[in-house]
PDB file of C-alpha atoms in Angstrom:
ATOM      1  CA  UNK A   1      80.329 111.388 122.428  1.00  0.00           C
ATOM      2  CA  UNK A   2      76.877 110.828 124.305  1.00  0.00           C
ATOM      3  CA  UNK A   3      76.168 108.060 126.173  1.00  0.00           C
ATOM      4  CA  UNK A   4      73.831 104.366 125.803  1.00  0.00           C
ATOM      5  CA  UNK A   5      73.091 104.630 122.028  1.00  0.00           C
ATOM      6  CA  UNK A   6      75.594 105.946 120.550  1.00  0.00           C
ATOM      7  CA  UNK A   7      77.203 103.591 118.747  1.00  0.00           C
ATOM      8  CA  UNK A   8      80.957 104.888 119.294  1.00  0.00           C
ATOM      9  CA  UNK A   9      79.765 104.698 122.892  1.00  0.00           C
ATOM     10  CA  UNK A  10      78.735 101.523 122.897  1.00  0.00           C
ATOM     11  CA  UNK A  11      81.509 100.140 121.410  1.00  0.00           C
ATOM     12  CA  UNK A  12      83.717 100.938 123.412  1.00  0.00           C
ATOM     13  CA  UNK A  13      81.837 100.402 126.792  1.00  0.00           C
ATOM     14  CA  UNK A  14      81.442  96.414 124.991  1.00  0.00           C
ATOM     15  CA  UNK A  15      85.635  96.732 123.499  1.00  0.00           C
ATOM     16  CA  UNK A  16      86.400  97.004 127.159  1.00  0.00           C
ATOM     17  CA  UNK A  17      84.234  94.261 128.194  1.00  0.00           C
ATOM     18  CA  UNK A  18      85.464  91.605 125.721  1.00  0.00           C
ATOM     19  CA  UNK A  19      89.405  93.025 126.900  1.00  0.00           C
ATOM     20  CA  UNK A  20      88.216  92.074 130.727  1.00  0.00           C
ATOM     21  CA  UNK A  21      86.531  89.279 129.478  1.00  0.00           C
ATOM     22  CA  UNK A  22      89.500  87.574 127.126  1.00  0.00           C
ATOM     23  CA  UNK A  23      92.278  88.805 129.186  1.00  0.00           C
ATOM     24  CA  UNK A  24      90.708  86.363 132.292  1.00  0.00           C
ATOM     25  CA  UNK A  25      92.228  86.183 135.904  1.00  0.00           C
ATOM     26  CA  UNK A  26      90.684  87.396 138.835  1.00  0.00           C
ATOM     27  CA  UNK A  27      91.045  90.900 138.274  1.00  0.00           C
ATOM     28  CA  UNK A  28      90.002  90.782 135.064  1.00  0.00           C
ATOM     29  CA  UNK A  29      87.041  88.689 135.778  1.00  0.00           C
ATOM     30  CA  UNK A  30      85.544  91.623 138.591  1.00  0.00           C
ATOM     31  CA  UNK A  31      86.186  94.493 136.332  1.00  0.00           C
ATOM     32  CA  UNK A  32      83.680  92.573 133.866  1.00  0.00           C
ATOM     33  CA  UNK A  33      81.232  91.921 136.494  1.00  0.00           C
ATOM     34  CA  UNK A  34      81.440  95.315 137.981  1.00  0.00           C
ATOM     35  CA  UNK A  35      81.183  97.066 134.593  1.00  0.00           C
ATOM     36  CA  UNK A  36      77.992  94.722 133.726  1.00  0.00           C
ATOM     37  CA  UNK A  37      76.379  95.874 137.063  1.00  0.00           C
ATOM     38  CA  UNK A  38      76.997  99.257 135.901  1.00  0.00           C
ATOM     39  CA  UNK A  39      75.186  98.380 132.565  1.00  0.00           C
ATOM     40  CA  UNK A  40      72.197  96.909 134.908  1.00  0.00           C
ATOM     41  CA  UNK A  41      72.273  99.815 137.418  1.00  0.00           C
ATOM     42  CA  UNK A  42      71.938 102.577 134.451  1.00  0.00           C
ATOM     43  CA  UNK A  43      69.298 100.179 133.035  1.00  0.00           C
ATOM     44  CA  UNK A  44      67.116 100.033 136.312  1.00  0.00           C
ATOM     45  CA  UNK A  45      67.428 103.197 136.878  1.00  0.00           C
ATOM     46  CA  UNK A  46      65.527 103.989 133.782  1.00  0.00           C
ATOM     47  CA  UNK A  47      63.348 101.157 134.112  1.00  0.00           C
ATOM     48  CA  UNK A  48      59.818 103.449 134.955  1.00  0.00           C
ATOM     49  CA  UNK A  49      60.531 106.334 132.227  1.00  0.00           C
ATOM     50  CA  UNK A  50      57.317 107.173 130.990  1.00  0.00           C
ATOM     51  CA  UNK A  51      58.757 107.057 127.281  1.00  0.00           C
ATOM     52  CA  UNK A  52      61.142 104.101 127.998  1.00  0.00           C
ATOM     53  CA  UNK A  53      63.988 105.277 125.230  1.00  0.00           C
ATOM     54  CA  UNK A  54      66.998 105.620 127.061  1.00  0.00           C
ATOM     55  CA  UNK A  55      65.774 102.072 128.811  1.00  0.00           C
ATOM     56  CA  UNK A  56      65.722 100.422 125.710  1.00  0.00           C
ATOM     57  CA  UNK A  57      69.156 101.474 124.230  1.00  0.00           C
ATOM     58  CA  UNK A  58      70.391 100.713 128.247  1.00  0.00           C
ATOM     59  CA  UNK A  59      68.628  97.305 127.466  1.00  0.00           C
ATOM     60  CA  UNK A  60      70.068  96.677 124.074  1.00  0.00           C
ATOM     61  CA  UNK A  61      73.626  97.247 125.323  1.00  0.00           C
ATOM     62  CA  UNK A  62      73.065  94.819 128.802  1.00  0.00           C
ATOM     63  CA  UNK A  63      71.507  92.306 126.402  1.00  0.00           C
ATOM     64  CA  UNK A  64      74.879  92.482 124.123  1.00  0.00           C
ATOM     65  CA  UNK A  65      76.900  92.075 127.006  1.00  0.00           C
ATOM     66  CA  UNK A  66      75.432  89.543 128.852  1.00  0.00           C
ATOM     67  CA  UNK A  67      73.718  86.963 125.563  1.00  0.00           C
ATOM     68  CA  UNK A  68      74.424  86.319 122.316  1.00  0.00           C
ATOM     69  CA  UNK A  69      77.594  83.921 123.143  1.00  0.00           C
ATOM     70  CA  UNK A  70      77.323  81.806 118.962  1.00  0.00           C
ATOM     71  CA  UNK A  71      76.641  84.967 117.644  1.00  0.00           C
ATOM     72  CA  UNK A  72      79.356  86.633 119.133  1.00  0.00           C
ATOM     73  CA  UNK A  73      81.781  84.059 118.187  1.00  0.00           C
ATOM     74  CA  UNK A  74      80.574  84.145 114.306  1.00  0.00           C
ATOM     75  CA  UNK A  75      81.074  88.205 114.441  1.00  0.00           C
ATOM     76  CA  UNK A  76      84.881  87.431 115.591  1.00  0.00           C
ATOM     77  CA  UNK A  77      85.344  84.690 113.235  1.00  0.00           C
ATOM     78  CA  UNK A  78      83.594  86.684 110.289  1.00  0.00           C
ATOM     79  CA  UNK A  79      85.949  89.494 110.989  1.00  0.00           C
ATOM     80  CA  UNK A  80      89.237  87.446 111.044  1.00  0.00           C
ATOM     81  CA  UNK A  81      88.276  86.336 107.112  1.00  0.00           C
ATOM     82  CA  UNK A  82      87.676  89.690 106.294  1.00  0.00           C
ATOM     83  CA  UNK A  83      90.367  90.135 104.178  1.00  0.00           C
ATOM     84  CA  UNK A  84      89.488  87.467 102.080  1.00  0.00           C
ATOM     85  CA  UNK A  85      86.039  89.058 101.231  1.00  0.00           C
ATOM     86  CA  UNK A  86      87.775  91.310  98.760  1.00  0.00           C
ATOM     87  CA  UNK A  87      89.345  88.987  96.975  1.00  0.00           C
ATOM     88  CA  UNK A  88      86.633  89.017  94.075  1.00  0.00           C
ATOM     89  CA  UNK A  89      82.904  89.276  93.376  1.00  0.00           C
ATOM     90  CA  UNK A  90      81.909  85.669  94.519  1.00  0.00           C
ATOM     91  CA  UNK A  91      83.791  86.540  98.025  1.00  0.00           C
ATOM     92  CA  UNK A  92      81.725  90.045  98.531  1.00  0.00           C
ATOM     93  CA  UNK A  93      78.721  88.095  97.976  1.00  0.00           C
ATOM     94  CA  UNK A  94      79.354  85.356 100.086  1.00  0.00           C
ATOM     95  CA  UNK A  95      80.535  88.132 102.897  1.00  0.00           C
ATOM     96  CA  UNK A  96      77.302  90.183 102.489  1.00  0.00           C
ATOM     97  CA  UNK A  97      74.957  87.003 102.063  1.00  0.00           C
ATOM     98  CA  UNK A  98      77.089  86.233 105.698  1.00  0.00           C
ATOM     99  CA  UNK A  99      76.443  89.737 107.045  1.00  0.00           C
ATOM    100  CA  UNK A 100      72.614  89.452 106.020  1.00  0.00           C
ATOM    101  CA  UNK A 101      72.435  86.147 107.601  1.00  0.00           C
ATOM    102  CA  UNK A 102      73.734  87.359 111.008  1.00  0.00           C
ATOM    103  CA  UNK A 103      71.737  90.499 110.985  1.00  0.00           C
ATOM    104  CA  UNK A 104      68.110  88.284 110.706  1.00  0.00           C
ATOM    105  CA  UNK A 105      69.669  86.503 114.138  1.00  0.00           C
ATOM    106  CA  UNK A 106      70.607  89.652 116.304  1.00  0.00           C
ATOM    107  CA  UNK A 107      69.162  92.554 114.309  1.00  0.00           C
ATOM    108  CA  UNK A 108      70.310  94.986 112.049  1.00  0.00           C
ATOM    109  CA  UNK A 109      71.565  97.504 114.612  1.00  0.00           C
ATOM    110  CA  UNK A 110      72.853  95.028 117.322  1.00  0.00           C
ATOM    111  CA  UNK A 111      75.400  93.594 114.718  1.00  0.00           C
ATOM    112  CA  UNK A 112      76.354  96.787 113.992  1.00  0.00           C
ATOM    113  CA  UNK A 113      77.719  97.433 117.462  1.00  0.00           C
ATOM    114  CA  UNK A 114      79.090  94.012 117.871  1.00  0.00           C
ATOM    115  CA  UNK A 115      80.901  94.275 114.808  1.00  0.00           C
ATOM    116  CA  UNK A 116      82.734  97.941 115.940  1.00  0.00           C
ATOM    117  CA  UNK A 117      82.949  96.691 119.495  1.00  0.00           C
ATOM    118  CA  UNK A 118      84.831  93.849 118.112  1.00  0.00           C
ATOM    119  CA  UNK A 119      87.732  95.525 116.515  1.00  0.00           C
ATOM    120  CA  UNK A 120      87.536  98.029 119.298  1.00  0.00           C
ATOM    121  CA  UNK A 121      88.701  95.714 121.448  1.00  0.00           C
ATOM    122  CA  UNK A 122      91.073  94.341 119.341  1.00  0.00           C
ATOM    123  CA  UNK A 123      92.584  97.980 119.711  1.00  0.00           C
ATOM    124  CA  UNK A 124      92.587  98.053 123.451  1.00  0.00           C
ATOM    125  CA  UNK A 125      94.052  94.710 123.597  1.00  0.00           C
ATOM    126  CA  UNK A 126      96.913  95.714 121.770  1.00  0.00           C
ATOM    127  CA  UNK A 127      97.008  99.249 124.333  1.00  0.00           C
ATOM    128  CA  UNK A 128      95.698 101.267 121.838  1.00  0.00           C
ATOM    129  CA  UNK A 129      93.928 103.277 123.871  1.00  0.00           C
ATOM    130  CA  UNK A 130      93.241 106.472 122.066  1.00  0.00           C
ATOM    131  CA  UNK A 131      89.945 107.403 121.946  1.00  0.00           C
ATOM    132  CA  UNK A 132      90.185 109.351 118.487  1.00  0.00           C
ATOM    133  CA  UNK A 133      91.676 106.070 116.925  1.00  0.00           C
ATOM    134  CA  UNK A 134      88.763 104.094 118.809  1.00  0.00           C
ATOM    135  CA  UNK A 135      86.365 105.962 116.972  1.00  0.00           C
ATOM    136  CA  UNK A 136      87.463 105.758 113.768  1.00  0.00           C
ATOM    137  CA  UNK A 137      87.848 102.255 114.692  1.00  0.00           C
ATOM    138  CA  UNK A 138      84.606 102.028 115.032  1.00  0.00           C
ATOM    139  CA  UNK A 139      83.210 103.983 112.343  1.00  0.00           C
ATOM    140  CA  UNK A 140      85.110 102.072 109.508  1.00  0.00           C
ATOM    141  CA  UNK A 141      84.391  98.713 110.581  1.00  0.00           C
ATOM    142  CA  UNK A 142      80.582  99.826 111.491  1.00  0.00           C
ATOM    143  CA  UNK A 143      78.477  97.308 109.508  1.00  0.00           C
ATOM    144  CA  UNK A 144      77.475 100.205 106.975  1.00  0.00           C
ATOM    145  CA  UNK A 145      80.670 101.191 106.062  1.00  0.00           C
ATOM    146  CA  UNK A 146      80.849  97.300 105.605  1.00  0.00           C
ATOM    147  CA  UNK A 147      78.376  96.606 102.939  1.00  0.00           C
ATOM    148  CA  UNK A 148      79.114  99.775 101.478  1.00  0.00           C
ATOM    149  CA  UNK A 149      82.792  98.816 100.832  1.00  0.00           C
ATOM    150  CA  UNK A 150      81.734  95.125  99.999  1.00  0.00           C
ATOM    151  CA  UNK A 151      79.336  96.604  97.256  1.00  0.00           C
ATOM    152  CA  UNK A 152      82.678  98.234  95.455  1.00  0.00           C
ATOM    153  CA  UNK A 153      83.079  96.870  92.517  1.00  0.00           C
ATOM    154  CA  UNK A 154      79.540  95.065  92.258  1.00  0.00           C
ATOM    155  CA  UNK A 155      76.553  95.780  89.690  1.00  0.00           C
ATOM    156  CA  UNK A 156      73.414  97.023  90.795  1.00  0.00           C
ATOM    157  CA  UNK A 157      72.359  93.886  88.871  1.00  0.00           C
ATOM    158  CA  UNK A 158      74.575  91.604  90.829  1.00  0.00           C
ATOM    159  CA  UNK A 159      73.595  93.092  93.932  1.00  0.00           C
ATOM    160  CA  UNK A 160      69.710  92.643  93.043  1.00  0.00           C
ATOM    161  CA  UNK A 161      70.742  88.422  92.898  1.00  0.00           C
ATOM    162  CA  UNK A 162      71.260  88.729  96.408  1.00  0.00           C
ATOM    163  CA  UNK A 163      68.822  91.522  97.939  1.00  0.00           C
ATOM    164  CA  UNK A 164      66.428  91.327  95.355  1.00  0.00           C
ATOM    165  CA  UNK A 165      63.602  94.741  94.989  1.00  0.00           C
ATOM    166  CA  UNK A 166      60.454  94.419  97.728  1.00  0.00           C
ATOM    167  CA  UNK A 167      57.799  93.953  94.713  1.00  0.00           C
ATOM    168  CA  UNK A 168      56.029  96.774  95.513  1.00  0.00           C
ATOM    169  CA  UNK A 169      55.113  99.093  92.897  1.00  0.00           C
ATOM    170  CA  UNK A 170      52.675 101.921  94.362  1.00  0.00           C
ATOM    171  CA  UNK A 171      55.355 104.374  95.510  1.00  0.00           C
ATOM    172  CA  UNK A 172      53.944 107.463  93.660  1.00  0.00           C
ATOM    173  CA  UNK A 173      50.901 107.514  95.662  1.00  0.00           C
ATOM    174  CA  UNK A 174      53.351 108.095  99.170  1.00  0.00           C
ATOM    175  CA  UNK A 175      56.231 109.652  97.592  1.00  0.00           C
ATOM    176  CA  UNK A 176      58.123 106.769  98.594  1.00  0.00           C
ATOM    177  CA  UNK A 177      60.768 104.407  96.881  1.00  0.00           C
ATOM    178  CA  UNK A 178      58.854 101.292  94.975  1.00  0.00           C
ATOM    179  CA  UNK A 179      60.212  98.989  92.112  1.00  0.00           C
ATOM    180  CA  UNK A 180      59.716 101.604  89.538  1.00  0.00           C
ATOM    181  CA  UNK A 181      61.772 104.355  90.978  1.00  0.00           C
ATOM    182  CA  UNK A 182      64.557 101.921  92.133  1.00  0.00           C
ATOM    183  CA  UNK A 183      65.084 100.345  88.622  1.00  0.00           C
ATOM    184  CA  UNK A 184      65.306 103.793  87.291  1.00  0.00           C
ATOM    185  CA  UNK A 185      67.560 105.176  89.734  1.00  0.00           C
ATOM    186  CA  UNK A 186      69.599 102.289  89.245  1.00  0.00           C
ATOM    187  CA  UNK A 187      69.854 102.304  85.568  1.00  0.00           C
ATOM    188  CA  UNK A 188      70.778 105.746  86.299  1.00  0.00           C
ATOM    189  CA  UNK A 189      74.177 104.081  87.457  1.00  0.00           C
ATOM    190  CA  UNK A 190      74.411 101.366  84.942  1.00  0.00           C
ATOM    191  CA  UNK A 191      72.927  97.619  85.919  1.00  0.00           C
ATOM    192  CA  UNK A 192      76.026  96.147  84.453  1.00  0.00           C
ATOM    193  CA  UNK A 193      78.109  99.086  85.803  1.00  0.00           C
ATOM    194  CA  UNK A 194      81.245  97.875  88.069  1.00  0.00           C
ATOM    195  CA  UNK A 195      80.138 100.265  91.038  1.00  0.00           C
ATOM    196  CA  UNK A 196      83.026 102.777  92.795  1.00  0.00           C
ATOM    197  CA  UNK A 197      82.694 103.744  95.987  1.00  0.00           C
ATOM    198  CA  UNK A 198      80.366 107.054  95.638  1.00  0.00           C
ATOM    199  CA  UNK A 199      78.079 105.101  93.356  1.00  0.00           C
ATOM    200  CA  UNK A 200      77.430 102.367  96.041  1.00  0.00           C
ATOM    201  CA  UNK A 201      76.475 105.455  98.215  1.00  0.00           C
ATOM    202  CA  UNK A 202      73.702 106.245  95.863  1.00  0.00           C
ATOM    203  CA  UNK A 203      72.595 102.639  95.511  1.00  0.00           C
ATOM    204  CA  UNK A 204      72.174 102.303  98.709  1.00  0.00           C
ATOM    205  CA  UNK A 205      70.162 105.418  99.209  1.00  0.00           C
ATOM    206  CA  UNK A 206      68.012 105.572  96.244  1.00  0.00           C
ATOM    207  CA  UNK A 207      68.036 102.112  94.223  1.00  0.00           C
ATOM    208  CA  UNK A 208      67.232  99.442  96.623  1.00  0.00           C
ATOM    209  CA  UNK A 209      64.282  98.325  99.319  1.00  0.00           C
ATOM    210  CA  UNK A 210      64.923  95.162 100.189  1.00  0.00           C
ATOM    211  CA  UNK A 211      65.307  95.669 104.148  1.00  0.00           C
ATOM    212  CA  UNK A 212      68.838  94.973 104.542  1.00  0.00           C
ATOM    213  CA  UNK A 213      69.853  97.285 102.266  1.00  0.00           C
ATOM    214  CA  UNK A 214      67.421  99.699 103.497  1.00  0.00           C
ATOM    215  CA  UNK A 215      68.597  99.566 107.360  1.00  0.00           C
ATOM    216  CA  UNK A 216      72.438 100.376 105.719  1.00  0.00           C
ATOM    217  CA  UNK A 217      71.009 103.385 104.373  1.00  0.00           C
ATOM    218  CA  UNK A 218      69.229 104.169 107.608  1.00  0.00           C
ATOM    219  CA  UNK A 219      72.548 103.296 109.617  1.00  0.00           C
ATOM    220  CA  UNK A 220      74.996 105.775 107.317  1.00  0.00           C
ATOM    221  CA  UNK A 221      73.115 108.321 108.717  1.00  0.00           C
ATOM    222  CA  UNK A 222      72.978 107.364 112.102  1.00  0.00           C
ATOM    223  CA  UNK A 223      76.306 106.726 112.323  1.00  0.00           C
ATOM    224  CA  UNK A 224      76.993 110.027 110.755  1.00  0.00           C
ATOM    225  CA  UNK A 225      75.308 111.751 113.572  1.00  0.00           C
ATOM    226  CA  UNK A 226      76.304 110.182 116.200  1.00  0.00           C
ATOM    227  CA  UNK A 227      79.850 110.786 114.924  1.00  0.00           C
ATOM    228  CA  UNK A 228      79.115 114.548 114.467  1.00  0.00           C
ATOM    229  CA  UNK A 229      76.623 115.157 117.449  1.00  0.00           C
ATOM    230  CA  UNK A 230      74.019 116.253 114.541  1.00  0.00           C
ATOM    231  CA  UNK A 231      70.339 115.972 113.957  1.00  0.00           C
ATOM    232  CA  UNK A 232      68.441 114.758 111.209  1.00  0.00           C
ATOM    233  CA  UNK A 233      68.101 117.838 109.642  1.00  0.00           C
ATOM    234  CA  UNK A 234      72.078 118.080 109.350  1.00  0.00           C
ATOM    235  CA  UNK A 235      72.518 114.955 108.131  1.00  0.00           C
ATOM    236  CA  UNK A 236      69.506 115.941 105.147  1.00  0.00           C
ATOM    237  CA  UNK A 237      71.703 118.840 104.510  1.00  0.00           C
ATOM    238  CA  UNK A 238      75.064 117.027 104.512  1.00  0.00           C
ATOM    239  CA  UNK A 239      73.812 114.112 102.044  1.00  0.00           C
ATOM    240  CA  UNK A 240      72.320 116.794  99.858  1.00  0.00           C
ATOM    241  CA  UNK A 241      75.582 118.941  99.145  1.00  0.00           C
ATOM    242  CA  UNK A 242      77.178 115.746  98.774  1.00  0.00           C
ATOM    243  CA  UNK A 243      75.177 114.784  96.164  1.00  0.00           C
ATOM    244  CA  UNK A 244      72.297 117.008  95.022  1.00  0.00           C
ATOM    245  CA  UNK A 245      70.279 114.895  93.034  1.00  0.00           C
ATOM    246  CA  UNK A 246      69.774 112.371  96.257  1.00  0.00           C
ATOM    247  CA  UNK A 247      65.863 112.632  96.816  1.00  0.00           C
ATOM    248  CA  UNK A 248      65.199 111.782 100.624  1.00  0.00           C
ATOM    249  CA  UNK A 249      61.507 109.821 100.802  1.00  0.00           C
ATOM    250  CA  UNK A 250      59.184 110.805 103.154  1.00  0.00           C
TER     251      UNK A 250
END
């Protein structure tokens, strides 16, 4: 597992932080302070980098470790009610709308880390300390996986009611997705067909340009990359092997 910027590293780091924070007491408070200080020190080491990529990655974690209090509470509240989100179509759509709202508040990537680290914290708090189990927990409760699972059983038209396609019609000029290509791909699934798990993946990758769904597609590839230590070429090959008809847009 790599360092900052890898969702599995960030989630386990912040999960440990929440364990110290929730346990309370003088010793755990000291551990929390020391962990935050370590993140701050790591950030300061990279503050003068010519390319601030690493600095930005650490700074995002530092901000999540020290702020977003209201948003963290909303994430914990959402996860506490997650089982009920799968009860019926309306519950799924409401859960997706809530995730979209939270992503607008903190950013898609930050929400991805917050959701995963919240569940890692629950496992650590229950003394489930196996690293591989924590990685699987991070994977399963990542934002893109939650979105995919909530989309399952919905129809493309139902999803478009919540996440309409961007009204762009000249994708052919740049060989990118637009309204026409999304509708064409959605019709191949069936606009009123209840999607199975694999069809939801096709939908996310091929049938929508809404920023939230677009970010889900990007995050899926990033998630697989972080889990396996792959580069972008490995990711594209994996998706094409799984789905030969998949078109990776430029």
